[in-house]
XYZ file of C-alpha atoms in Angstrom:
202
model
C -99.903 -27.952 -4.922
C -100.003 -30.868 -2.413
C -96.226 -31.089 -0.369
C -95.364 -34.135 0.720
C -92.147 -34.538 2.966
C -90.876 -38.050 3.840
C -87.129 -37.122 3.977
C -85.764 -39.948 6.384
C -88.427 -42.282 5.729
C -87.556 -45.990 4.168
C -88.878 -47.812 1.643
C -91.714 -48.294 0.921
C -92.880 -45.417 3.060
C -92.489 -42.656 0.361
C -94.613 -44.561 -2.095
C -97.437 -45.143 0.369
C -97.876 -41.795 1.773
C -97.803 -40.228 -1.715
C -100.600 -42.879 -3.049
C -102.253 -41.689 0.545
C -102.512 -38.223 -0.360
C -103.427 -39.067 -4.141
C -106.147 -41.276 -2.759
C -107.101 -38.100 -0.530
C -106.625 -35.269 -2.706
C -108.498 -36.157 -6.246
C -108.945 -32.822 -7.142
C -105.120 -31.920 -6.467
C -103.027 -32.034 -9.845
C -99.697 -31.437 -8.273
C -97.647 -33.174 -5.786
C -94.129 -32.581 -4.884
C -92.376 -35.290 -2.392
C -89.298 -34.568 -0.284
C -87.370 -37.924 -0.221
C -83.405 -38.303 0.614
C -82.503 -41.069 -1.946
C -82.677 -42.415 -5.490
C -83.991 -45.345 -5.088
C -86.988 -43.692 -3.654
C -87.192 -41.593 -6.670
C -87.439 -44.192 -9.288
C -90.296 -46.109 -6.991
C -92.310 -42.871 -7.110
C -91.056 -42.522 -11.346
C -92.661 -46.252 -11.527
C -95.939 -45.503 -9.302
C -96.402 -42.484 -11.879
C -95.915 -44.303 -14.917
C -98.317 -47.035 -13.698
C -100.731 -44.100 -13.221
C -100.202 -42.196 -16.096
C -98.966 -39.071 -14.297
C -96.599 -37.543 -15.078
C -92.999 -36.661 -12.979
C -89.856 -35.016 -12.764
C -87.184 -35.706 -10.770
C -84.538 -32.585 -9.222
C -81.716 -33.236 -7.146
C -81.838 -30.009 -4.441
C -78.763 -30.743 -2.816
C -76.716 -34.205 -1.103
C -79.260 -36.428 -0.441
C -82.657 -34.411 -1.058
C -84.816 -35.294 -4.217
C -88.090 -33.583 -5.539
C -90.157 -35.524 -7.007
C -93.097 -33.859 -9.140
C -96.368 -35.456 -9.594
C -98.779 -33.559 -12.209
C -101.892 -35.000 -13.107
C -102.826 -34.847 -16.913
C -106.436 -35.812 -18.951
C -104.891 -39.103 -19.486
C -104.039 -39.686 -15.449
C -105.784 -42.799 -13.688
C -109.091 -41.755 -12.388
C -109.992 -41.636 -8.339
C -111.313 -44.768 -8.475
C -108.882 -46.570 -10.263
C -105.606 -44.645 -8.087
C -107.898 -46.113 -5.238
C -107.132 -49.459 -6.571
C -103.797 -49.089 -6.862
C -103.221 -50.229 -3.490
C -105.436 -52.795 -3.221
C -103.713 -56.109 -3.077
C -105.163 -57.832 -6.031
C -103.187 -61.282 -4.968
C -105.555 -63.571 -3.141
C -108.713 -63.174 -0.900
C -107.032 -65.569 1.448
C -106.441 -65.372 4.902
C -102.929 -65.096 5.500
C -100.901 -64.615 9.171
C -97.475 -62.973 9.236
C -94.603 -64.348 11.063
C -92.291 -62.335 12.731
C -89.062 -64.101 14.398
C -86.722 -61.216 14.509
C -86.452 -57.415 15.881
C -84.766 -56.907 12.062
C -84.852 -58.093 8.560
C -81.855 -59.801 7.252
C -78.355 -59.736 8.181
C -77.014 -56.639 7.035
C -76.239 -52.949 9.069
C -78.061 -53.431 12.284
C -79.844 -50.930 12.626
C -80.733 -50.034 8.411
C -82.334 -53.962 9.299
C -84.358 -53.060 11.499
C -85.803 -50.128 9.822
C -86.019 -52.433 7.230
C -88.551 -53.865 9.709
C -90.397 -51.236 10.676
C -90.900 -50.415 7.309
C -92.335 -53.408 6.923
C -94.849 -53.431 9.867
C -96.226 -49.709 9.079
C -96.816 -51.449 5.375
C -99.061 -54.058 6.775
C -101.117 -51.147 8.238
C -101.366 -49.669 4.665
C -103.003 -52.886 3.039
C -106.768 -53.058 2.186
C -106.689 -57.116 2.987
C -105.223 -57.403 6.318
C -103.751 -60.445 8.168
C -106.079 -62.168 10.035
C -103.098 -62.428 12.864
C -99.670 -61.706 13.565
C -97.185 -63.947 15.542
C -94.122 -62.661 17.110
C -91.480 -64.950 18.595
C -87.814 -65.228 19.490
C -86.227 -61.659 19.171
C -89.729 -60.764 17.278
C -91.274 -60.217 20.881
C -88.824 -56.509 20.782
C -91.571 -55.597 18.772
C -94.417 -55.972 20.762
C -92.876 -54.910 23.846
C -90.120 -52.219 23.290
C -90.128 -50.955 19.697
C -92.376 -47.860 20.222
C -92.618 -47.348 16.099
C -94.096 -51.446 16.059
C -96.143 -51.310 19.137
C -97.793 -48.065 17.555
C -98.703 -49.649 13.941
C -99.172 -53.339 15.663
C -101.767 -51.360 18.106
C -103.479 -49.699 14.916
C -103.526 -53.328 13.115
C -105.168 -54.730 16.394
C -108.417 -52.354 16.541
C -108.762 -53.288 13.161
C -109.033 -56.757 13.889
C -106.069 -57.977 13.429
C -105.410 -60.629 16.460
C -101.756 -60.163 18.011
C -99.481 -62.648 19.600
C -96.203 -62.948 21.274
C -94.379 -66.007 22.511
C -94.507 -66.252 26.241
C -91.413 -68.371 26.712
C -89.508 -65.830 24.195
C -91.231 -62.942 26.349
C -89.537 -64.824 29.234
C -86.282 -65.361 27.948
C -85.593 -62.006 27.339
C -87.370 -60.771 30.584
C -90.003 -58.800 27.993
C -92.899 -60.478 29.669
C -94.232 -57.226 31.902
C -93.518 -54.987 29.293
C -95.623 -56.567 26.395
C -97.198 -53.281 24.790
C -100.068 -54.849 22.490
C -101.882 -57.841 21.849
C -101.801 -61.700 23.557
C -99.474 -63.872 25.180
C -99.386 -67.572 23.056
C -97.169 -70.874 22.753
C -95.217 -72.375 20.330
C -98.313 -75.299 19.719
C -100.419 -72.293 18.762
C -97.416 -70.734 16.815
C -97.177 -74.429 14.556
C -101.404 -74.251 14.349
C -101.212 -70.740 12.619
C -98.466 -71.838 10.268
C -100.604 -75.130 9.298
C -104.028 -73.510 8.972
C -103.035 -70.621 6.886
C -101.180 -68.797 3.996
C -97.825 -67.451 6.103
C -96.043 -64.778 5.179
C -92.300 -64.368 6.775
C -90.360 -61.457 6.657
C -87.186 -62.162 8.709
């Protein structure tokens, strides 16, 4: 039995450390995950399905879910769980473009989880960015955000090429505190955009 407890975490984070340890763990036929919401529960339900293994869902108590995982002869093998994750979309590069410290324009601080969430994702993918751009009130998270600068400094020894806008670093007196990767300007910024498939998540 393989626990698993991401109680607190956002989507997608459940679903990635759970296809983690399945990836890790091949000859483990039982998971149980901690999580603290529904919606969680029916993205693990789906990952299962997908999978063919099968789960069970128990409410403990006010928010806290167990989510069972139990492999069966007709479960996805190692290889193919392995594949799972791959992103099957394009071979393309792509660059992400960051222009806020949050995702929409919701609860302030559930947006920039939201975020987060987002940014430890990008460290989960098999086909990485070839760069990452941060600008306006996107420079918070390569200069004060200690969850970002963390997965943005795991992205960079991986190859992924960091930048931040130096007259946005200015402008909100970030520049000495820049964390992880380059300084850059807005001509490089527009180059990025032209040359290559963007992807924007604010």
């Amino acid at each position: 039995m393989r626990e698993i407890d991401v109680l607190g975490k956002a989507c997608p984070i459940p679903v990635i450390e759970t296809k983690k340890a399945l990836r890790e763990n091949p000859d483990e036929k039982e998971f149980e995950i901690l999580v603290d919401n529904e919606v969680a529960t029916e993205n693990l339900r789906k990952m299962a399905n997908e999978l063919r293994i099968d789960s069970k869902v128990e409410k403990l108590e006010e928010r806290k879910y167990k989510v069972t995982l139990e492999k069966t002869d007709q479960s996805r093998d190692h290889k193919e769980i392995e594949d799972y994750s791959v992103n099957q979309a394009t071979s393309e590069n792509y660059v992400v473009i960051v222009n806020s410290d949050k995702i929409g324009d919701g609860d302030p601080e559930f947006s920039k989880q939201l975020l987060e969430g987002f940014i430890y994702s990008v460290t989960e993918q098999d086909h990485l960015p070839v760069e990452m751009i941060f600008y306006n009130r996107g420079v918070f998270l390569t200069s004060e955000n200690e969850k970002t600068i963390e997965d943005l400094k795991n992205l960079e020894k991986r190859g992924v090429r960091i930048y931040s806008c130096g007259l946005c670093l200015d402008h909100y007196g970030k520049k000495d505190d820049l964390a992880v990767g380059e300084i850059t300007n807005m001509y490089k910024i527009v180059e990025a955009m032209r040359s290559n498939h963007a992807i924007y998540p604010c």
